Amino acid sequence: MLAMPSEYGPTARHRRLAAELRRLRERAGLTPETAAGALGWSRTKLVRIETAVNLPRVVDVERILDAYGGNDAVNAALMKLARDIRQRGWWASYDDVFSGSFAQLEDAAASIDSWQTEVIPGLLQTEDYARAVLESGNDDLAEVDRRLQVRMTRRVVLSRSNAPQFNAVIAEEVLRRPVGGPTVMRRQLQALLADAERPNVSIRVVPASLGNRPALGDGAIVIFAFAAPVELDVAYVETMGGGLYIEDIAQVQRCKVTFDRIRGAALPEDESATLIARIGKEAHHA
């Protein structure tokens, strides 16, 4: 599976806007030269916008759409996209320890599918559990504190009025791994059960007894789906070389198929909750 490096993630919307503007020009039957002439620009300026080299001003996007015509609804969506690209999210304050791409996608997504094989999904982690995860291999306590602030702030997305639908699938081994010790893990499992009661949260567990489960040996998968028609879905996959963001439609679709296979092998939500509760009791007696 081909993928793009993680640092490319923050430009997903920018790339989408550029591609849509190029598509509209071609649909209008205009060459870069004739379109640039109609706009009163140099060909270089237009090409740099269409190839996502330059981020266009909102007024430039409005001018392009007026020149090309097209569907009013699509144009309105593109104008919103042009404005949203320039907005600074809360994550900009943490750029010293955190690339905002993941949080940006979480913040904008209408639904998030998450398959985890090593740790509890970040949006569902308790503070103590998250600290234990972040402290693993990191002796810089100040950096850990900053990263912890980011992780706890990200959780807010699940409780806001327009919260995304969050579909978490977790390997049973993750639930049995005593990250932070038995007490921390027990509280984390209790928090999972509480989060599972949210109307926009689904938590399902792939039992260890399944053996040869789908995608065995692969890493985590997170898929961000968006409501706006001009925003393509994005997949994030974890590999030995680090996290990768995927935007190619065919590749994202393959990730969706893989996630659906894994989710299909997981226990139903009620049986998953029963298993989580049972593991929590075992942790209590550990």
PDB file of C-alpha atoms in Angstrom:
ATOM      1  CA  MET A   1       0.000   0.000   0.000  1.00  0.00           C
ATOM      2  CA  LEU A   2       1.442   3.343  -1.019  1.00  0.00           C
ATOM      3  CA  ALA A   3       1.088   6.188   1.452  1.00  0.00           C
ATOM      4  CA  MET A   4       2.313   9.691   2.076  1.00  0.00           C
ATOM      5  CA  PRO A   5       4.529  10.680   4.982  1.00  0.00           C
ATOM      6  CA  SER A   6       2.823  11.962   8.101  1.00  0.00           C
ATOM      7  CA  GLU A   7       4.038  15.524   7.672  1.00  0.00           C
ATOM      8  CA  TYR A   8       1.821  15.708   4.598  1.00  0.00           C
ATOM      9  CA  GLY A   9      -1.311  15.288   6.690  1.00  0.00           C
ATOM     10  CA  PRO A  10      -1.964  18.963   7.531  1.00  0.00           C
ATOM     11  CA  THR A  11      -2.266  19.851   3.830  1.00  0.00           C
ATOM     12  CA  ALA A  12      -5.094  17.418   3.029  1.00  0.00           C
ATOM     13  CA  ARG A  13      -7.714  20.166   2.701  1.00  0.00           C
ATOM     14  CA  HIS A  14      -5.339  22.416   0.795  1.00  0.00           C
ATOM     15  CA  ARG A  15      -4.660  19.646  -1.725  1.00  0.00           C
ATOM     16  CA  ARG A  16      -8.370  18.994  -2.076  1.00  0.00           C
ATOM     17  CA  LEU A  17      -9.122  22.670  -2.755  1.00  0.00           C
ATOM     18  CA  ALA A  18      -6.349  22.841  -5.359  1.00  0.00           C
ATOM     19  CA  ALA A  19      -7.616  19.710  -7.111  1.00  0.00           C
ATOM     20  CA  GLU A  20     -11.195  20.996  -7.193  1.00  0.00           C
ATOM     21  CA  LEU A  21     -10.166  24.358  -8.631  1.00  0.00           C
ATOM     22  CA  ARG A  22      -8.182  22.601 -11.358  1.00  0.00           C
ATOM     23  CA  ARG A  23     -11.131  20.296 -12.098  1.00  0.00           C
ATOM     24  CA  LEU A  24     -13.536  23.240 -12.398  1.00  0.00           C
ATOM     25  CA  ARG A  25     -11.200  24.995 -14.855  1.00  0.00           C
ATOM     26  CA  GLU A  26     -10.974  21.899 -17.012  1.00  0.00           C
ATOM     27  CA  ARG A  27     -14.741  21.424 -16.882  1.00  0.00           C
ATOM     28  CA  ALA A  28     -15.139  25.025 -18.071  1.00  0.00           C
ATOM     29  CA  GLY A  29     -12.968  24.156 -21.081  1.00  0.00           C
ATOM     30  CA  LEU A  30     -10.217  26.590 -20.152  1.00  0.00           C
ATOM     31  CA  THR A  31      -6.483  26.090 -20.479  1.00  0.00           C
ATOM     32  CA  PRO A  32      -4.218  27.468 -17.747  1.00  0.00           C
ATOM     33  CA  GLU A  33      -3.224  30.248 -20.150  1.00  0.00           C
ATOM     34  CA  THR A  34      -6.765  31.343 -21.045  1.00  0.00           C
ATOM     35  CA  ALA A  35      -7.977  31.046 -17.432  1.00  0.00           C
ATOM     36  CA  ALA A  36      -5.044  33.097 -16.143  1.00  0.00           C
ATOM     37  CA  GLY A  37      -5.713  35.720 -18.801  1.00  0.00           C
ATOM     38  CA  ALA A  38      -9.401  35.933 -17.825  1.00  0.00           C
ATOM     39  CA  LEU A  39      -8.387  36.369 -14.190  1.00  0.00           C
ATOM     40  CA  GLY A  40      -5.723  38.944 -14.979  1.00  0.00           C
ATOM     41  CA  TRP A  41      -3.041  36.731 -13.453  1.00  0.00           C
ATOM     42  CA  SER A  42       0.152  35.168 -14.671  1.00  0.00           C
ATOM     43  CA  ARG A  43      -0.014  31.516 -15.661  1.00  0.00           C
ATOM     44  CA  THR A  44       2.521  30.785 -12.925  1.00  0.00           C
ATOM     45  CA  LYS A  45       0.249  32.128 -10.203  1.00  0.00           C
ATOM     46  CA  LEU A  46      -2.680  29.988 -11.328  1.00  0.00           C
ATOM     47  CA  VAL A  47      -0.573  26.839 -11.711  1.00  0.00           C
ATOM     48  CA  ARG A  48       0.946  27.293  -8.255  1.00  0.00           C
ATOM     49  CA  ILE A  49      -2.568  27.503  -6.799  1.00  0.00           C
ATOM     50  CA  GLU A  50      -3.764  24.444  -8.719  1.00  0.00           C
ATOM     51  CA  THR A  51      -0.769  22.368  -7.637  1.00  0.00           C
ATOM     52  CA  ALA A  52      -1.106  23.403  -3.967  1.00  0.00           C
ATOM     53  CA  VAL A  53       2.250  25.156  -3.987  1.00  0.00           C
ATOM     54  CA  ASN A  54       0.597  28.420  -2.932  1.00  0.00           C
ATOM     55  CA  LEU A  55      -2.370  28.724  -0.592  1.00  0.00           C
ATOM     56  CA  PRO A  56      -4.823  31.095  -2.308  1.00  0.00           C
ATOM     57  CA  ARG A  57      -6.486  33.985  -0.540  1.00  0.00           C
ATOM     58  CA  VAL A  58     -10.211  33.612  -0.028  1.00  0.00           C
ATOM     59  CA  VAL A  59     -10.790  36.500  -2.435  1.00  0.00           C
ATOM     60  CA  ASP A  60      -8.719  34.649  -5.071  1.00  0.00           C
ATOM     61  CA  VAL A  61     -10.890  31.542  -4.732  1.00  0.00           C
ATOM     62  CA  GLU A  62     -14.022  33.671  -5.030  1.00  0.00           C
ATOM     63  CA  ARG A  63     -12.631  35.279  -8.183  1.00  0.00           C
ATOM     64  CA  ILE A  64     -11.809  31.889  -9.707  1.00  0.00           C
ATOM     65  CA  LEU A  65     -15.282  30.514  -9.007  1.00  0.00           C
ATOM     66  CA  ASP A  66     -16.929  33.590 -10.510  1.00  0.00           C
ATOM     67  CA  ALA A  67     -14.847  33.170 -13.648  1.00  0.00           C
ATOM     68  CA  TYR A  68     -15.519  29.441 -14.035  1.00  0.00           C
ATOM     69  CA  GLY A  69     -19.209  29.424 -13.109  1.00  0.00           C
ATOM     70  CA  GLY A  70     -20.442  26.025 -12.017  1.00  0.00           C
ATOM     71  CA  ASN A  71     -22.757  24.601  -9.384  1.00  0.00           C
ATOM     72  CA  ASP A  72     -23.708  27.047  -6.636  1.00  0.00           C
ATOM     73  CA  ALA A  73     -23.690  24.376  -3.908  1.00  0.00           C
ATOM     74  CA  VAL A  74     -20.234  23.137  -4.897  1.00  0.00           C
ATOM     75  CA  ASN A  75     -18.915  26.685  -5.087  1.00  0.00           C
ATOM     76  CA  ALA A  76     -20.292  27.444  -1.621  1.00  0.00           C
ATOM     77  CA  ALA A  77     -18.599  24.314  -0.252  1.00  0.00           C
ATOM     78  CA  LEU A  78     -15.303  25.348  -1.851  1.00  0.00           C
ATOM     79  CA  MET A  79     -15.555  28.834  -0.367  1.00  0.00           C
ATOM     80  CA  LYS A  80     -16.098  27.319   3.064  1.00  0.00           C
ATOM     81  CA  LEU A  81     -13.124  25.032   2.496  1.00  0.00           C
ATOM     82  CA  ALA A  82     -10.975  28.027   1.518  1.00  0.00           C
ATOM     83  CA  ARG A  83     -11.937  29.833   4.723  1.00  0.00           C
ATOM     84  CA  ASP A  84     -11.509  26.784   6.971  1.00  0.00           C
ATOM     85  CA  ILE A  85      -7.992  26.082   5.700  1.00  0.00           C
ATOM     86  CA  ARG A  86      -6.766  29.358   7.191  1.00  0.00           C
ATOM     87  CA  GLN A  87      -8.354  28.891  10.599  1.00  0.00           C
ATOM     88  CA  ARG A  88      -5.955  28.145  13.440  1.00  0.00           C
ATOM     89  CA  GLY A  89      -7.167  25.300  15.602  1.00  0.00           C
ATOM     90  CA  TRP A  90      -6.410  24.840  19.306  1.00  0.00           C
ATOM     91  CA  TRP A  91      -3.605  22.450  18.323  1.00  0.00           C
ATOM     92  CA  ALA A  92      -1.557  25.340  16.873  1.00  0.00           C
ATOM     93  CA  SER A  93      -0.583  26.253  20.437  1.00  0.00           C
ATOM     94  CA  TYR A  94       1.108  22.860  20.828  1.00  0.00           C
ATOM     95  CA  ASP A  95       3.158  22.782  17.641  1.00  0.00           C
ATOM     96  CA  ASP A  96       6.300  22.371  19.732  1.00  0.00           C
ATOM     97  CA  VAL A  97       5.306  18.800  20.646  1.00  0.00           C
ATOM     98  CA  PHE A  98       2.473  17.872  18.312  1.00  0.00           C
ATOM     99  CA  SER A  99       1.742  17.868  14.601  1.00  0.00           C
ATOM    100  CA  GLY A 100      -1.795  19.209  14.283  1.00  0.00           C
ATOM    101  CA  SER A 101      -2.733  16.997  11.349  1.00  0.00           C
ATOM    102  CA  PHE A 102      -4.340  14.238  13.412  1.00  0.00           C
ATOM    103  CA  ALA A 103      -6.254  16.662  15.648  1.00  0.00           C
ATOM    104  CA  GLN A 104      -7.318  18.670  12.607  1.00  0.00           C
ATOM    105  CA  LEU A 105      -8.809  15.565  11.018  1.00  0.00           C
ATOM    106  CA  GLU A 106     -10.522  14.541  14.278  1.00  0.00           C
ATOM    107  CA  ASP A 107     -11.967  18.015  14.651  1.00  0.00           C
ATOM    108  CA  ALA A 108     -13.429  18.111  11.136  1.00  0.00           C
ATOM    109  CA  ALA A 109     -14.562  14.503  10.682  1.00  0.00           C
ATOM    110  CA  ALA A 110     -18.210  13.451  10.683  1.00  0.00           C
ATOM    111  CA  SER A 111     -17.179   9.926  11.639  1.00  0.00           C
ATOM    112  CA  ILE A 112     -13.994   8.232  12.820  1.00  0.00           C
ATOM    113  CA  ASP A 113     -13.254   4.506  12.561  1.00  0.00           C
ATOM    114  CA  SER A 114     -10.384   3.359  14.774  1.00  0.00           C
ATOM    115  CA  TRP A 115      -8.722  -0.070  14.970  1.00  0.00           C
ATOM    116  CA  GLN A 116      -6.112  -0.392  17.704  1.00  0.00           C
ATOM    117  CA  THR A 117      -3.751  -3.271  18.408  1.00  0.00           C
ATOM    118  CA  GLU A 118      -1.367  -1.751  20.972  1.00  0.00           C
ATOM    119  CA  VAL A 119      -3.102   0.903  23.088  1.00  0.00           C
ATOM    120  CA  ILE A 120      -6.555   2.273  23.885  1.00  0.00           C
ATOM    121  CA  PRO A 121      -7.628   4.842  21.252  1.00  0.00           C
ATOM    122  CA  GLY A 122      -6.389   8.306  22.203  1.00  0.00           C
ATOM    123  CA  LEU A 123      -9.908   9.786  22.329  1.00  0.00           C
ATOM    124  CA  LEU A 124     -10.855   7.211  24.978  1.00  0.00           C
ATOM    125  CA  GLN A 125      -7.743   7.317  27.161  1.00  0.00           C
ATOM    126  CA  THR A 126      -7.928   8.424  30.799  1.00  0.00           C
ATOM    127  CA  GLU A 127      -5.340  10.909  31.995  1.00  0.00           C
ATOM    128  CA  ASP A 128      -3.404   8.332  34.050  1.00  0.00           C
ATOM    129  CA  TYR A 129      -3.379   5.797  31.224  1.00  0.00           C
ATOM    130  CA  ALA A 130      -2.319   8.432  28.695  1.00  0.00           C
ATOM    131  CA  ARG A 131       0.502   9.586  30.954  1.00  0.00           C
ATOM    132  CA  ALA A 132       1.773   6.028  31.299  1.00  0.00           C
ATOM    133  CA  VAL A 133       1.736   5.603  27.513  1.00  0.00           C
ATOM    134  CA  LEU A 134       3.501   8.918  26.917  1.00  0.00           C
ATOM    135  CA  GLU A 135       6.143   8.254  29.583  1.00  0.00           C
ATOM    136  CA  SER A 136       7.126   5.011  27.883  1.00  0.00           C
ATOM    137  CA  GLY A 137      10.540   5.747  26.399  1.00  0.00           C
ATOM    138  CA  ASN A 138      10.357   9.495  27.136  1.00  0.00           C
ATOM    139  CA  ASP A 139      12.263  10.906  30.112  1.00  0.00           C
ATOM    140  CA  ASP A 140      11.410  14.545  29.323  1.00  0.00           C
ATOM    141  CA  LEU A 141       8.643  15.150  31.868  1.00  0.00           C
ATOM    142  CA  ALA A 142       7.918  18.656  30.565  1.00  0.00           C
ATOM    143  CA  GLU A 143       7.312  17.263  27.078  1.00  0.00           C
ATOM    144  CA  VAL A 144       5.162  14.477  28.501  1.00  0.00           C
ATOM    145  CA  ASP A 145       3.030  17.073  30.301  1.00  0.00           C
ATOM    146  CA  ARG A 146       2.570  19.062  27.090  1.00  0.00           C
ATOM    147  CA  ARG A 147       1.634  15.974  25.112  1.00  0.00           C
ATOM    148  CA  LEU A 148      -0.758  14.937  27.854  1.00  0.00           C
ATOM    149  CA  GLN A 149      -2.506  18.306  27.629  1.00  0.00           C
ATOM    150  CA  VAL A 150      -2.961  17.736  23.912  1.00  0.00           C
ATOM    151  CA  ARG A 151      -4.389  14.251  24.403  1.00  0.00           C
ATOM    152  CA  MET A 152      -6.851  15.350  27.067  1.00  0.00           C
ATOM    153  CA  THR A 153      -7.950  18.334  24.972  1.00  0.00           C
ATOM    154  CA  ARG A 154      -8.599  16.047  22.024  1.00  0.00           C
ATOM    155  CA  ARG A 155     -11.148  14.109  24.092  1.00  0.00           C
ATOM    156  CA  VAL A 156     -13.497  17.099  24.054  1.00  0.00           C
ATOM    157  CA  VAL A 157     -14.400  16.356  20.432  1.00  0.00           C
ATOM    158  CA  LEU A 158     -16.597  13.432  21.562  1.00  0.00           C
ATOM    159  CA  SER A 159     -18.783  15.549  23.856  1.00  0.00           C
ATOM    160  CA  ARG A 160     -19.411  18.634  21.733  1.00  0.00           C
ATOM    161  CA  SER A 161     -22.805  19.270  20.117  1.00  0.00           C
ATOM    162  CA  ASN A 162     -21.634  18.207  16.643  1.00  0.00           C
ATOM    163  CA  ALA A 163     -19.500  15.327  17.846  1.00  0.00           C
ATOM    164  CA  PRO A 164     -18.366  12.763  15.266  1.00  0.00           C
ATOM    165  CA  GLN A 165     -19.555   9.178  15.322  1.00  0.00           C
ATOM    166  CA  PHE A 166     -16.632   7.260  16.833  1.00  0.00           C
ATOM    167  CA  ASN A 167     -16.381   3.558  16.037  1.00  0.00           C
ATOM    168  CA  ALA A 168     -13.596   1.960  18.057  1.00  0.00           C
ATOM    169  CA  VAL A 169     -12.472  -1.626  17.557  1.00  0.00           C
ATOM    170  CA  ILE A 170      -9.864  -2.826  20.034  1.00  0.00           C
ATOM    171  CA  ALA A 171      -7.867  -6.039  20.225  1.00  0.00           C
ATOM    172  CA  GLU A 172      -8.493  -7.887  23.495  1.00  0.00           C
ATOM    173  CA  GLU A 173      -4.749  -7.966  24.124  1.00  0.00           C
ATOM    174  CA  VAL A 174      -4.842  -4.170  24.543  1.00  0.00           C
ATOM    175  CA  LEU A 175      -7.376  -4.478  27.349  1.00  0.00           C
ATOM    176  CA  ARG A 176      -5.248  -7.049  29.168  1.00  0.00           C
ATOM    177  CA  ARG A 177      -2.014  -5.079  28.918  1.00  0.00           C
ATOM    178  CA  PRO A 178      -1.616  -3.431  32.381  1.00  0.00           C
ATOM    179  CA  VAL A 179      -0.348  -0.060  31.184  1.00  0.00           C
ATOM    180  CA  GLY A 180       0.440   2.022  34.274  1.00  0.00           C
ATOM    181  CA  GLY A 181      -0.319  -0.886  36.586  1.00  0.00           C
ATOM    182  CA  PRO A 182      -3.531  -2.695  37.642  1.00  0.00           C
ATOM    183  CA  THR A 183      -5.214   0.338  39.240  1.00  0.00           C
ATOM    184  CA  VAL A 184      -4.657   2.617  36.240  1.00  0.00           C
ATOM    185  CA  MET A 185      -5.826  -0.118  33.893  1.00  0.00           C
ATOM    186  CA  ARG A 186      -8.929  -0.888  35.932  1.00  0.00           C
ATOM    187  CA  ARG A 187      -9.961   2.774  35.858  1.00  0.00           C
ATOM    188  CA  GLN A 188      -9.282   2.914  32.147  1.00  0.00           C
ATOM    189  CA  LEU A 189     -11.570  -0.052  31.551  1.00  0.00           C
ATOM    190  CA  GLN A 190     -14.277   1.570  33.676  1.00  0.00           C
ATOM    191  CA  ALA A 191     -13.917   4.723  31.576  1.00  0.00           C
ATOM    192  CA  LEU A 192     -14.325   2.654  28.409  1.00  0.00           C
ATOM    193  CA  LEU A 193     -17.623   1.297  29.696  1.00  0.00           C
ATOM    194  CA  ALA A 194     -18.792   4.828  30.481  1.00  0.00           C
ATOM    195  CA  ASP A 195     -17.762   6.100  27.029  1.00  0.00           C
ATOM    196  CA  ALA A 196     -19.599   3.188  25.420  1.00  0.00           C
ATOM    197  CA  GLU A 197     -22.828   4.652  26.811  1.00  0.00           C
ATOM    198  CA  ARG A 198     -22.422   7.765  24.670  1.00  0.00           C
ATOM    199  CA  PRO A 199     -24.839   7.761  21.706  1.00  0.00           C
ATOM    200  CA  ASN A 200     -22.029   8.628  19.296  1.00  0.00           C
ATOM    201  CA  VAL A 201     -19.523   6.059  20.543  1.00  0.00           C
ATOM    202  CA  SER A 202     -19.335   2.380  19.614  1.00  0.00           C
ATOM    203  CA  ILE A 203     -16.739   0.141  21.249  1.00  0.00           C
ATOM    204  CA  ARG A 204     -16.214  -3.420  20.058  1.00  0.00           C
ATOM    205  CA  VAL A 205     -13.536  -5.919  20.990  1.00  0.00           C
ATOM    206  CA  VAL A 206     -11.822  -8.503  18.807  1.00  0.00           C
ATOM    207  CA  PRO A 207     -11.380 -11.508  21.135  1.00  0.00           C
ATOM    208  CA  ALA A 208      -7.952 -13.076  21.462  1.00  0.00           C
ATOM    209  CA  SER A 209      -9.581 -16.491  21.078  1.00  0.00           C
ATOM    210  CA  LEU A 210     -10.290 -15.649  17.438  1.00  0.00           C
ATOM    211  CA  GLY A 211      -6.716 -16.563  16.602  1.00  0.00           C
ATOM    212  CA  ASN A 212      -6.106 -15.747  12.954  1.00  0.00           C
ATOM    213  CA  ARG A 213      -8.113 -12.513  12.863  1.00  0.00           C
ATOM    214  CA  PRO A 214      -8.287 -10.225   9.794  1.00  0.00           C
ATOM    215  CA  ALA A 215      -5.214  -8.024   9.203  1.00  0.00           C
ATOM    216  CA  LEU A 216      -3.164 -10.023  11.674  1.00  0.00           C
ATOM    217  CA  GLY A 217       0.284  -8.448  11.942  1.00  0.00           C
ATOM    218  CA  ASP A 218      -0.824  -5.061  10.608  1.00  0.00           C
ATOM    219  CA  GLY A 219      -0.809  -1.921  12.726  1.00  0.00           C
ATOM    220  CA  ALA A 220      -3.519   0.505  13.764  1.00  0.00           C
ATOM    221  CA  ILE A 221      -5.909   2.022  11.244  1.00  0.00           C
ATOM    222  CA  VAL A 222      -7.886   5.237  11.690  1.00  0.00           C
ATOM    223  CA  ILE A 223     -10.286   6.441   8.991  1.00  0.00           C
ATOM    224  CA  PHE A 224     -11.662   9.982   8.956  1.00  0.00           C
ATOM    225  CA  ALA A 225     -14.845  10.534   6.938  1.00  0.00           C
ATOM    226  CA  PHE A 226     -16.255  13.978   6.185  1.00  0.00           C
ATOM    227  CA  ALA A 227     -19.727  15.293   5.476  1.00  0.00           C
ATOM    228  CA  ALA A 228     -18.699  17.928   2.916  1.00  0.00           C
ATOM    229  CA  PRO A 229     -18.696  16.549  -0.648  1.00  0.00           C
ATOM    230  CA  VAL A 230     -15.430  18.305  -1.519  1.00  0.00           C
ATOM    231  CA  GLU A 231     -13.497  16.777   1.382  1.00  0.00           C
ATOM    232  CA  LEU A 232     -12.090  13.343   0.643  1.00  0.00           C
ATOM    233  CA  ASP A 233     -11.877  10.754   3.392  1.00  0.00           C
ATOM    234  CA  VAL A 234      -8.416  10.226   4.876  1.00  0.00           C
ATOM    235  CA  ALA A 235      -6.876   7.113   6.404  1.00  0.00           C
ATOM    236  CA  TYR A 236      -4.052   6.988   8.926  1.00  0.00           C
ATOM    237  CA  VAL A 237      -2.076   3.796   9.324  1.00  0.00           C
ATOM    238  CA  GLU A 238       0.741   2.920  11.701  1.00  0.00           C
ATOM    239  CA  THR A 239       3.779   1.073  10.404  1.00  0.00           C
ATOM    240  CA  MET A 240       7.250   0.262  11.676  1.00  0.00           C
ATOM    241  CA  GLY A 241       8.407   3.425   9.917  1.00  0.00           C
ATOM    242  CA  GLY A 242       5.865   5.630  11.657  1.00  0.00           C
ATOM    243  CA  GLY A 243       2.394   6.947  10.950  1.00  0.00           C
ATOM    244  CA  LEU A 244       1.267   7.550   7.357  1.00  0.00           C
ATOM    245  CA  TYR A 245      -1.654   9.571   6.009  1.00  0.00           C
ATOM    246  CA  ILE A 246      -3.411   8.208   2.934  1.00  0.00           C
ATOM    247  CA  GLU A 247      -5.634  10.295   0.657  1.00  0.00           C
ATOM    248  CA  ASP A 248      -5.761   8.283  -2.564  1.00  0.00           C
ATOM    249  CA  ILE A 249      -9.389   7.194  -3.005  1.00  0.00           C
ATOM    250  CA  ALA A 250      -8.594   3.595  -3.948  1.00  0.00           C
ATOM    251  CA  GLN A 251      -6.131   3.170  -1.086  1.00  0.00           C
ATOM    252  CA  VAL A 252      -8.535   4.689   1.441  1.00  0.00           C
ATOM    253  CA  GLN A 253     -11.218   2.322   0.193  1.00  0.00           C
ATOM    254  CA  ARG A 254      -8.912  -0.632   0.824  1.00  0.00           C
ATOM    255  CA  CYS A 255      -8.402   0.613   4.373  1.00  0.00           C
ATOM    256  CA  LYS A 256     -12.182   0.819   4.799  1.00  0.00           C
ATOM    257  CA  VAL A 257     -12.621  -2.735   3.552  1.00  0.00           C
ATOM    258  CA  THR A 258      -9.948  -3.932   5.989  1.00  0.00           C
ATOM    259  CA  PHE A 259     -11.559  -2.066   8.877  1.00  0.00           C
ATOM    260  CA  ASP A 260     -14.986  -3.496   8.025  1.00  0.00           C
ATOM    261  CA  ARG A 261     -13.531  -7.022   8.013  1.00  0.00           C
ATOM    262  CA  ILE A 262     -11.946  -6.463  11.415  1.00  0.00           C
ATOM    263  CA  ARG A 263     -15.125  -4.930  12.835  1.00  0.00           C
ATOM    264  CA  GLY A 264     -17.113  -7.821  11.443  1.00  0.00           C
ATOM    265  CA  ALA A 265     -14.908 -10.205  13.415  1.00  0.00           C
ATOM    266  CA  ALA A 266     -15.359  -8.253  16.652  1.00  0.00           C
ATOM    267  CA  LEU A 267     -17.878  -9.040  19.366  1.00  0.00           C
ATOM    268  CA  PRO A 268     -21.154  -7.087  19.313  1.00  0.00           C
ATOM    269  CA  GLU A 269     -21.227  -3.996  21.507  1.00  0.00           C
ATOM    270  CA  ASP A 270     -23.065  -5.661  24.404  1.00  0.00           C
ATOM    271  CA  GLU A 271     -20.766  -8.680  24.444  1.00  0.00           C
ATOM    272  CA  SER A 272     -17.762  -6.371  24.171  1.00  0.00           C
ATOM    273  CA  ALA A 273     -18.952  -4.435  27.227  1.00  0.00           C
ATOM    274  CA  THR A 274     -19.342  -7.706  29.133  1.00  0.00           C
ATOM    275  CA  LEU A 275     -15.795  -8.718  28.228  1.00  0.00           C
ATOM    276  CA  ILE A 276     -14.394  -5.309  29.213  1.00  0.00           C
ATOM    277  CA  ALA A 277     -16.177  -5.525  32.577  1.00  0.00           C
ATOM    278  CA  ARG A 278     -14.849  -9.038  33.170  1.00  0.00           C
ATOM    279  CA  ILE A 279     -11.276  -8.005  32.393  1.00  0.00           C
ATOM    280  CA  GLY A 280     -11.741  -5.029  34.722  1.00  0.00           C
ATOM    281  CA  LYS A 281     -12.735  -7.366  37.555  1.00  0.00           C
ATOM    282  CA  GLU A 282      -9.693  -9.506  36.882  1.00  0.00           C
ATOM    283  CA  ALA A 283      -7.526  -6.372  37.072  1.00  0.00           C
ATOM    284  CA  HIS A 284      -9.133  -5.530  40.418  1.00  0.00           C
ATOM    285  CA  HIS A 285      -7.974  -8.823  41.879  1.00  0.00           C
ATOM    286  CA  ALA A 286      -4.516  -8.657  40.310  1.00  0.00           C
TER     287      ALA A 286
END
